[in-house]
PDB file of C-alpha atoms and ligand atoms in Angstrom:
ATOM      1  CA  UNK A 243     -20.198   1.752   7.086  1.00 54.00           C
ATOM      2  CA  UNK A 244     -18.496  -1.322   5.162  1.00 73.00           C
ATOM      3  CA  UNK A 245     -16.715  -1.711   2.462  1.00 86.00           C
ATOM      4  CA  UNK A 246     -16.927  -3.434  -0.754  1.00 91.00           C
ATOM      5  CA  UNK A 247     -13.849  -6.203  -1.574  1.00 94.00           C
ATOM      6  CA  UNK A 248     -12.675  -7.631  -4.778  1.00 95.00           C
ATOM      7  CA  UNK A 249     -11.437 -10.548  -2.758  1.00 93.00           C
ATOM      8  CA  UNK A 250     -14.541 -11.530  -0.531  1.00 85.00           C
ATOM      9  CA  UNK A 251     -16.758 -10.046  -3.636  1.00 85.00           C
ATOM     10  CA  UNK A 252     -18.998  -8.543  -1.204  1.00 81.00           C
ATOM     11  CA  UNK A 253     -19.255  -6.241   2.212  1.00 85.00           C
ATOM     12  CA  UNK A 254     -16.648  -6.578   4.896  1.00 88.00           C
ATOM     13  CA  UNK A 255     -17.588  -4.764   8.097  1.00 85.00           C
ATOM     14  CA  UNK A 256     -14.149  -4.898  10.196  1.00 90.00           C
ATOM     15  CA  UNK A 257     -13.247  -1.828  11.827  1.00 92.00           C
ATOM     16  CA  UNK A 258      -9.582  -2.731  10.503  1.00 91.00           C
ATOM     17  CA  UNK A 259     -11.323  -2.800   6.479  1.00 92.00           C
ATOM     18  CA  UNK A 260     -12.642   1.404   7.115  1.00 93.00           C
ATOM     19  CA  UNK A 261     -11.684   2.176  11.096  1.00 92.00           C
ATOM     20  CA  UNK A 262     -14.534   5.003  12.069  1.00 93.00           C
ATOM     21  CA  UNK A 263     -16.104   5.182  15.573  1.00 93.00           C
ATOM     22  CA  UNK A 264     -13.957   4.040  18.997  1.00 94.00           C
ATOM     23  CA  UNK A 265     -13.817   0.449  17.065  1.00 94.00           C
ATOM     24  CA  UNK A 266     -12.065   2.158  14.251  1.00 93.00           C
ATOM     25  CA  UNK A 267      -9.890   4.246  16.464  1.00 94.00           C
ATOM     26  CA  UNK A 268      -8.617   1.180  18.704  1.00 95.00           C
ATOM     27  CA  UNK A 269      -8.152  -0.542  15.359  1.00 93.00           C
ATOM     28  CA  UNK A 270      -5.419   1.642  14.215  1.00 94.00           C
ATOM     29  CA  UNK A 271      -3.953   1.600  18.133  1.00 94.00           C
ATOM     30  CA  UNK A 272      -3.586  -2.223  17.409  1.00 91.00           C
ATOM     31  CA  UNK A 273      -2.548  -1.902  13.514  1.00 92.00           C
ATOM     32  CA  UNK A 274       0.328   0.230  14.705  1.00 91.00           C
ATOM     33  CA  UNK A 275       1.353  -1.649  17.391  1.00 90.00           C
ATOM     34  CA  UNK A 276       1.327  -5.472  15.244  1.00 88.00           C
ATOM     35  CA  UNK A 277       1.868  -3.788  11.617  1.00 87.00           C
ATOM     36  CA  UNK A 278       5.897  -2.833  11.654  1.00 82.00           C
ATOM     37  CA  UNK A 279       6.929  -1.793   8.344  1.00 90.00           C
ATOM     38  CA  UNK A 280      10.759  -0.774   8.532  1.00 94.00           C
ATOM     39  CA  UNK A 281      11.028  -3.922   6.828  1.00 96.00           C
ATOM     40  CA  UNK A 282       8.963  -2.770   3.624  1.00 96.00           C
ATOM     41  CA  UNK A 283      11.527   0.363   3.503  1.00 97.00           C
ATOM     42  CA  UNK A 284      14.502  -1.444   1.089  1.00 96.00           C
ATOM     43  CA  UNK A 285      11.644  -2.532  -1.166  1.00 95.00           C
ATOM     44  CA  UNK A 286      10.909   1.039  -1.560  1.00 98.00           C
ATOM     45  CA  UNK A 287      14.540   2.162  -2.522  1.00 96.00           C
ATOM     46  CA  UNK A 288      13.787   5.935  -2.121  1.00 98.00           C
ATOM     47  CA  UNK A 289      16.326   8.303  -2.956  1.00 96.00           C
ATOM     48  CA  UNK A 290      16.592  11.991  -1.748  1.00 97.00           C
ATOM     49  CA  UNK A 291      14.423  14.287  -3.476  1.00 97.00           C
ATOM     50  CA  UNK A 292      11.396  12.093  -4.534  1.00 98.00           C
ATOM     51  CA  UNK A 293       7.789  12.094  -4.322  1.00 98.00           C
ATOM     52  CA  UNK A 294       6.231   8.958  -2.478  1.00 98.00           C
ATOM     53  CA  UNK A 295       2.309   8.722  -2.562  1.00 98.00           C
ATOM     54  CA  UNK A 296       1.179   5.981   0.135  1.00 98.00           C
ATOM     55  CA  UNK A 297      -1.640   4.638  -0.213  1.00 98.00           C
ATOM     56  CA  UNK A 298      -4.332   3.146   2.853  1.00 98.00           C
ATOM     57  CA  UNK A 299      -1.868   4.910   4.882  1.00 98.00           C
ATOM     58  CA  UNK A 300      -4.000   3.681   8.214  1.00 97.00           C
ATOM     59  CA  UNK A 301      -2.487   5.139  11.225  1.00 97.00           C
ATOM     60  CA  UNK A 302       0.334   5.918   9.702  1.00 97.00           C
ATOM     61  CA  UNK A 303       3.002   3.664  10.180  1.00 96.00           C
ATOM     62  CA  UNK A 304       5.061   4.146   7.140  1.00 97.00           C
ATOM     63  CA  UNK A 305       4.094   7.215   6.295  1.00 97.00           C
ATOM     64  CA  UNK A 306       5.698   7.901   9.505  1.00 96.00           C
ATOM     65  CA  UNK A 307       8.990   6.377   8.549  1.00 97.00           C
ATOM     66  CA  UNK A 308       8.940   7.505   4.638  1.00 97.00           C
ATOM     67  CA  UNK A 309       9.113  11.145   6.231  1.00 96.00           C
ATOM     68  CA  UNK A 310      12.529  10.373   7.327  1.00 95.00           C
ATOM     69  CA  UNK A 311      14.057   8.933   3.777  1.00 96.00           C
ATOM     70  CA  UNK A 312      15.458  12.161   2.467  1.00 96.00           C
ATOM     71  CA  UNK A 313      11.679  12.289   0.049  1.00 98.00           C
ATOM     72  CA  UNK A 314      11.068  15.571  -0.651  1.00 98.00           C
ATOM     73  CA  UNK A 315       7.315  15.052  -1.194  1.00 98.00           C
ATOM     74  CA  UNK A 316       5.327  12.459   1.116  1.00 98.00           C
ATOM     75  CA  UNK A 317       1.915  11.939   0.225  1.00 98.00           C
ATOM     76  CA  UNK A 318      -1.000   9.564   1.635  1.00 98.00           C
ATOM     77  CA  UNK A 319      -4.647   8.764   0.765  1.00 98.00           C
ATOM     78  CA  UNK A 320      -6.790   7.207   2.446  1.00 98.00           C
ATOM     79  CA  UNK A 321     -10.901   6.382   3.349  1.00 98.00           C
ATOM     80  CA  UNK A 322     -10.869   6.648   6.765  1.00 97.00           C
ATOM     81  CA  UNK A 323     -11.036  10.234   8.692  1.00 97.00           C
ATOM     82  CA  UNK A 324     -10.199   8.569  12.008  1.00 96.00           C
ATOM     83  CA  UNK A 325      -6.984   7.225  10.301  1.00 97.00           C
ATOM     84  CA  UNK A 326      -6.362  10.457   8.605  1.00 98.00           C
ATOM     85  CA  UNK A 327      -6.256  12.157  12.098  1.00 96.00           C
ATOM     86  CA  UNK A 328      -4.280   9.564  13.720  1.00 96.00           C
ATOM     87  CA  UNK A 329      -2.167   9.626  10.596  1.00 97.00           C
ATOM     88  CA  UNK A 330      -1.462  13.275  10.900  1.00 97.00           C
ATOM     89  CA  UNK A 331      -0.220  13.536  14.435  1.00 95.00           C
ATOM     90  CA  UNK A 332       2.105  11.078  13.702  1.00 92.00           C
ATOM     91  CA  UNK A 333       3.462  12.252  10.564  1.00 91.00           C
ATOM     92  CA  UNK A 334       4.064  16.227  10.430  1.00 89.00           C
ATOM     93  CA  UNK A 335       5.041  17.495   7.327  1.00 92.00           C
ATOM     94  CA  UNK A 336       3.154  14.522   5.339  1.00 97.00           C
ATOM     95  CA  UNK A 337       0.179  15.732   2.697  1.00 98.00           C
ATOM     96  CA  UNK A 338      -2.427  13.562   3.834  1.00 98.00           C
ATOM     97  CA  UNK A 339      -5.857  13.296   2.208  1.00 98.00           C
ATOM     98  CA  UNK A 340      -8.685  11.476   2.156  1.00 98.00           C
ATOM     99  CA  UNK A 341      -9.054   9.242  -0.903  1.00 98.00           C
ATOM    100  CA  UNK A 342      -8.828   6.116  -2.456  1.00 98.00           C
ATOM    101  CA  UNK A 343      -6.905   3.676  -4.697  1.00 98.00           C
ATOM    102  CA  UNK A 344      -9.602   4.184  -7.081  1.00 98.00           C
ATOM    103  CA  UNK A 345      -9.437   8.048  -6.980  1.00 98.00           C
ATOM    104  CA  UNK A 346      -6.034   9.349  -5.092  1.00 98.00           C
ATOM    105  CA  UNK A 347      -7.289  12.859  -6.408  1.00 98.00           C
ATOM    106  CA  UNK A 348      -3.664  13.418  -7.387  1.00 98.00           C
ATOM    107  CA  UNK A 349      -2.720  13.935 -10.886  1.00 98.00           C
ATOM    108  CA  UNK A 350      -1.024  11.960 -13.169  1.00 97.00           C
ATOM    109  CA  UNK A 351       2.699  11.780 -13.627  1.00 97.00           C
ATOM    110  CA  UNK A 352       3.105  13.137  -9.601  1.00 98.00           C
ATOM    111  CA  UNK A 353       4.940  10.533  -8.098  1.00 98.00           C
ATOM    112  CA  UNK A 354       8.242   8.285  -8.263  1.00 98.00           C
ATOM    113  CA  UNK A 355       7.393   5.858  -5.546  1.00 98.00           C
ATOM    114  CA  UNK A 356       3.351   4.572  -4.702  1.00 98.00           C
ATOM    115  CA  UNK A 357       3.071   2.116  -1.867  1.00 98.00           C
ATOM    116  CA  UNK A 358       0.293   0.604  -0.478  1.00 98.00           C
ATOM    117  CA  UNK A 359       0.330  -1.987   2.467  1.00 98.00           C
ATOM    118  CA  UNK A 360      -2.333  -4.192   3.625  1.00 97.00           C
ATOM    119  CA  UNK A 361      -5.065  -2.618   1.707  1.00 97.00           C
ATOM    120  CA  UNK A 362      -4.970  -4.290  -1.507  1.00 98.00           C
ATOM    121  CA  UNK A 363      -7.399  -6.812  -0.419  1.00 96.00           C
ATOM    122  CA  UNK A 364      -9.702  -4.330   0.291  1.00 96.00           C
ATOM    123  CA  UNK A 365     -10.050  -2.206  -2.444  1.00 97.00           C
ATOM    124  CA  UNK A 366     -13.520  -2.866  -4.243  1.00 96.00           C
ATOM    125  CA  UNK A 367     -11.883  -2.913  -7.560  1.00 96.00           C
ATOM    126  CA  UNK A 368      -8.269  -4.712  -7.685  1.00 97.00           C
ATOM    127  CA  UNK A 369      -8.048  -3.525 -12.027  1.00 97.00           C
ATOM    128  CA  UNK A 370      -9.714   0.355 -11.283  1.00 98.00           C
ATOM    129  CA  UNK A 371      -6.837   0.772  -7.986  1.00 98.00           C
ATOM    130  CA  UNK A 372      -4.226  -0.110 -10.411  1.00 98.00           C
ATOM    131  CA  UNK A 373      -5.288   1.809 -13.121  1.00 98.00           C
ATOM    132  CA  UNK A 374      -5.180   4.737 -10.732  1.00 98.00           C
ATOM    133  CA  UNK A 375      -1.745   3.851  -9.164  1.00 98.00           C
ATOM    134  CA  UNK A 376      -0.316   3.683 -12.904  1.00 97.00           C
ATOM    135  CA  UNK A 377      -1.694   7.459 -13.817  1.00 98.00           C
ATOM    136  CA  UNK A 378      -0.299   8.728 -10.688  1.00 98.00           C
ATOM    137  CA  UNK A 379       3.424   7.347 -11.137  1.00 98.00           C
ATOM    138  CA  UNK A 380       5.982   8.749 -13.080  1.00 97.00           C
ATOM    139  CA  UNK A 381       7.764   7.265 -16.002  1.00 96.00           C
ATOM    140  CA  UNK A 382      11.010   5.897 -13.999  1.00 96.00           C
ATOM    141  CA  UNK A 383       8.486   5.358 -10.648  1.00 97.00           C
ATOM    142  CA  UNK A 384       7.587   2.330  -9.722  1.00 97.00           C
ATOM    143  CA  UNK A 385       4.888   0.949  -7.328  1.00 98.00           C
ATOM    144  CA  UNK A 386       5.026  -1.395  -4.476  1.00 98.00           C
ATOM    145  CA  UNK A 387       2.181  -3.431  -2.699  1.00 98.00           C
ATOM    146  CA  UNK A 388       2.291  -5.803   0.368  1.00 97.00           C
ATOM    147  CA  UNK A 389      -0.337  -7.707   1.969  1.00 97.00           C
ATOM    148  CA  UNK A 390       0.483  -9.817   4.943  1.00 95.00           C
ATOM    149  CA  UNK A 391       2.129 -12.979   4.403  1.00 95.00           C
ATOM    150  CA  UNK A 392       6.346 -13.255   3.780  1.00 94.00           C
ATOM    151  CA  UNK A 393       8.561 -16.038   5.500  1.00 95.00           C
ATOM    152  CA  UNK A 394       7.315 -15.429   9.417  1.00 93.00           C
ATOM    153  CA  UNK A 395       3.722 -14.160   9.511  1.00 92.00           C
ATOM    154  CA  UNK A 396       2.357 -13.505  13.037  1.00 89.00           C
ATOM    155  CA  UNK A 397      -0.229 -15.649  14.240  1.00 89.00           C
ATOM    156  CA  UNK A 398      -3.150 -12.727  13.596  1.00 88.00           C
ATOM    157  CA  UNK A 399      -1.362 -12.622  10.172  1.00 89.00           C
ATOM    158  CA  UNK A 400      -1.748 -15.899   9.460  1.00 91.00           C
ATOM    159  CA  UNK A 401      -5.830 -15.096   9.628  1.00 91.00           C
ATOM    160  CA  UNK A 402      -5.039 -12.817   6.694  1.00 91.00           C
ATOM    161  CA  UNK A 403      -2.937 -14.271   4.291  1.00 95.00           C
ATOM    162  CA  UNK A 404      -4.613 -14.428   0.270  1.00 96.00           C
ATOM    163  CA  UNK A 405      -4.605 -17.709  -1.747  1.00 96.00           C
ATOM    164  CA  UNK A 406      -1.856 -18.561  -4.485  1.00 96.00           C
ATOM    165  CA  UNK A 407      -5.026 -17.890  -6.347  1.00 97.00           C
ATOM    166  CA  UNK A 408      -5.498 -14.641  -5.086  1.00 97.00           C
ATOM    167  CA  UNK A 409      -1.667 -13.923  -5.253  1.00 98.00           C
ATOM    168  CA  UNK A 410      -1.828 -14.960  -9.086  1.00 97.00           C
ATOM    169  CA  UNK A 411      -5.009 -12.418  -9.698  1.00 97.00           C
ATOM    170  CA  UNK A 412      -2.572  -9.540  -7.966  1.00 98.00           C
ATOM    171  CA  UNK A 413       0.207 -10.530 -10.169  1.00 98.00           C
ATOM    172  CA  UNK A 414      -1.579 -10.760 -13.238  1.00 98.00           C
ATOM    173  CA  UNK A 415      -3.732  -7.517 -13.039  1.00 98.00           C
ATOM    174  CA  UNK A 416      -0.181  -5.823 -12.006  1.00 98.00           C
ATOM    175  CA  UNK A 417       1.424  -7.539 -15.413  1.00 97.00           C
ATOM    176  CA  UNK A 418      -1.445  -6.015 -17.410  1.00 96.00           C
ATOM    177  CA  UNK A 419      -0.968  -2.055 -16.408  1.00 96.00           C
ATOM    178  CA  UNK A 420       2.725  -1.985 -15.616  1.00 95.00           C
ATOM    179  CA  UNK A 421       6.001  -2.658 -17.347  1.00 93.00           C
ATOM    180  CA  UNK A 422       7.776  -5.335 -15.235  1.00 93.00           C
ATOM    181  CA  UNK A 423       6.701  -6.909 -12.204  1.00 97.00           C
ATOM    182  CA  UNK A 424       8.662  -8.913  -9.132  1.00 97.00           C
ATOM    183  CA  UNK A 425       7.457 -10.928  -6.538  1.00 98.00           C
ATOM    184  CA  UNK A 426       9.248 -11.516  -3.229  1.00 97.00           C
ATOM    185  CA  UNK A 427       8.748 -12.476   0.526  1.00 97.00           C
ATOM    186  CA  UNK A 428       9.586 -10.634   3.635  1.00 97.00           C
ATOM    187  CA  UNK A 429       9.440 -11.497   6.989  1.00 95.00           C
ATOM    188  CA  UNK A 430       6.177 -10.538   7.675  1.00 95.00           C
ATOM    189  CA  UNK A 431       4.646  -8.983   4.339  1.00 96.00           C
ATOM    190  CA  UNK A 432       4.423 -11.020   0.519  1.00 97.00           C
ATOM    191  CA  UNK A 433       5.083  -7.993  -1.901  1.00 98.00           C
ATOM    192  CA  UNK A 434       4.863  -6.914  -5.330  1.00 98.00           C
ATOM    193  CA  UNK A 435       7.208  -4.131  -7.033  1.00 98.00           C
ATOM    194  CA  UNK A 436       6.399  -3.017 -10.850  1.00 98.00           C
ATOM    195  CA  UNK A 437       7.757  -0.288 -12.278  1.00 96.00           C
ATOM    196  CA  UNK A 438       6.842   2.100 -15.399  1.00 94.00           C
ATOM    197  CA  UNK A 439       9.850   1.902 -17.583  1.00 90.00           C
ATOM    198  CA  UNK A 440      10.891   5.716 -18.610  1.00 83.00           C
ATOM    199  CA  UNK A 441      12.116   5.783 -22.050  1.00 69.00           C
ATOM    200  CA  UNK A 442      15.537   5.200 -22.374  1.00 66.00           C
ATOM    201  CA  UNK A 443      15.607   2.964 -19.004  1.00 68.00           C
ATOM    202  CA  UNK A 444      16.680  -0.253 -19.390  1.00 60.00           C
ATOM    203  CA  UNK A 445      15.044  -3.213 -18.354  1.00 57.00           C
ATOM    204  CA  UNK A 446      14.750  -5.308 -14.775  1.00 54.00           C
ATOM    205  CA  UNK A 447      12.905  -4.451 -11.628  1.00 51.00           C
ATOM    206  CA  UNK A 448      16.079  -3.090  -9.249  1.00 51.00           C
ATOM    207  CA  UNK A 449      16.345  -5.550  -6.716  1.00 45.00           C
ATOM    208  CA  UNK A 450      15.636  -4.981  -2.873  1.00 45.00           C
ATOM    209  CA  UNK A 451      18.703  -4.282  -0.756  1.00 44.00           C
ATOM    210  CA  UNK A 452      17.327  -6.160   2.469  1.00 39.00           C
TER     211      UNK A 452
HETATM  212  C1  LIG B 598      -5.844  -2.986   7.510  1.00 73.65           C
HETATM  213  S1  LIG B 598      -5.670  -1.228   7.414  1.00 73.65           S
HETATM  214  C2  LIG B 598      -3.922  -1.071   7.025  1.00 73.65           C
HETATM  215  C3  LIG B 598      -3.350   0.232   7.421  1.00 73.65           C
HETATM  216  C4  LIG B 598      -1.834   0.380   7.247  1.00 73.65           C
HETATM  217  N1  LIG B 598      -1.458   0.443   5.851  1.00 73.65           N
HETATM  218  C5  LIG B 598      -1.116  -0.739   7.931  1.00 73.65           C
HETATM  219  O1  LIG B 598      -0.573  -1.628   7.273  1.00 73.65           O
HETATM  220  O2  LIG B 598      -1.079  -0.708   9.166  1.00 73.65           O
HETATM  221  C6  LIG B 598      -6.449  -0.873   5.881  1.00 73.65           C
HETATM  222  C7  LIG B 598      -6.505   0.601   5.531  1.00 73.65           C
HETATM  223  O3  LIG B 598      -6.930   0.715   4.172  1.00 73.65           O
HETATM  224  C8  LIG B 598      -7.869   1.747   4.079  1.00 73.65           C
HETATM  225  N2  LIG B 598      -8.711   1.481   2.891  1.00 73.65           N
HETATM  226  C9  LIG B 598      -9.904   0.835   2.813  1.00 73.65           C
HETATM  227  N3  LIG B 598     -10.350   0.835   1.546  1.00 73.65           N
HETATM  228  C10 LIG B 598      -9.417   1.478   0.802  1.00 73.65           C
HETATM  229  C11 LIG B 598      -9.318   1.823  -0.588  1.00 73.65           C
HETATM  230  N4  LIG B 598     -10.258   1.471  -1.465  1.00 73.65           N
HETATM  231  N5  LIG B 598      -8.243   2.508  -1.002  1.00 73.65           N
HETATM  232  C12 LIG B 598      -7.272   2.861  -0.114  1.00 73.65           C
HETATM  233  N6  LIG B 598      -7.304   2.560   1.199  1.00 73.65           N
HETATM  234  C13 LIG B 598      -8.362   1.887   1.655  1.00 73.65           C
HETATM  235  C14 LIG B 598      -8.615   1.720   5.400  1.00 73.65           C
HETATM  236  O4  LIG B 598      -9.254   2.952   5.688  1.00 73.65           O
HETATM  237  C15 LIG B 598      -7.492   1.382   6.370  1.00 73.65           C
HETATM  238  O5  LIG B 598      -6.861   2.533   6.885  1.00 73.65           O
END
């Protein structure tokens, strides 16, 4: 089965885009193995106690990782049942469901923290994921997307980098549905932070400590 992509604007059959089948399952051996995501962490800026929704969670990575930030609630969606099952061996404790940007199933208000890492791209509609992402976040929360890219990209990476163009779209469509929006590059990952001001808050996107 393929997928759908607001970026290509039509199917994309990689095993890496939905991993099912032995394809799918070596996919998410290699994803883990090239896709390290400590670095995406500091972006995050999770503090003790809050709920974190990831979304495309693959083979679980990050999810992986976010279980050890002091969160009291880690969440993931995600197409994919091989990832899923990778996912959950990896991540014990994490509520992981199958779902999409488009429809976490999760409802609204649930979460201070969304993330979603190299799937952006591959959603089938960039404005209907971010609708979605907004709903679930809490005033206060904020949400946080990378895509490969940053200051050092690997050479498969470099296959995978969006356009300025592309970038610009992102940005925009993020400008549209949340309150305040940042750009900045990491080693391996370009990301985007917005957040949904809570009333009372005062303004600027907190900056990344790393
Ligand atoms: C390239 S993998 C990235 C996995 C992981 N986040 C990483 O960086 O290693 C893309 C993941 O996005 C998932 N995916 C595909 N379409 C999606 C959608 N519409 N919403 C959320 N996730 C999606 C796939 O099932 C797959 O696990």
């Amino acid at each position: 089965m393929g997928i759908t992509s607001w970026v290509r604007g039509g199917p994309v059959k990689s095993p890496f885009a939905l991993p099912t089948g032995l394809l799918g399952h070596l996919a998410g051996l290699f994803m883990l193995w090239t896709n390290r995501q400590a670095e995406l962490l500091p972006c995050l800026g999770i503090k003790p106690g809050e709920h974190v929704l990831e979304v495309g969670y693959g083979p679980g990575g990050l999810v992986k990782l976010l279980g050890r930030t002091g969160a009291a609630r880690v969440c993931g969606v995600d197409p994919s049942p091989e990832m899923r099952s990778q996912a959950a061996r990896r991540a014990k404790g994490a509520d992981l469901r199958l779902g999409t940007a488009e429809d976490t199933g999760f409802a609204g208000d649930s979460f201070d923290c969304v993330v979603a890492v190299n799937n952006v791209a591959l959603w089938p509609d960039l404005e209907a994921g971010l609708r979605e992402l907004r709903r679930v976040t809490r005033p206060g929360g904020r949400v946080v997307l990378g895509w490969h890219g940053g200051t050092s990209p690997s050479m498969i990476a470099r296959h995978l980098l969006l356009s300025e163009a592309e970038l610009d779209r992102i940005r925009r469509a993020l400008e549209e549905t949340f309150d305040e929006v940042d750009r900045t590059e990491l080693k391996s990952l370009t990301v985007f932070r917005a957040r949904v001001i809570a009333h009372g808050d005062s303004p600027g996107v907190p900056r990344a400590s790393g």
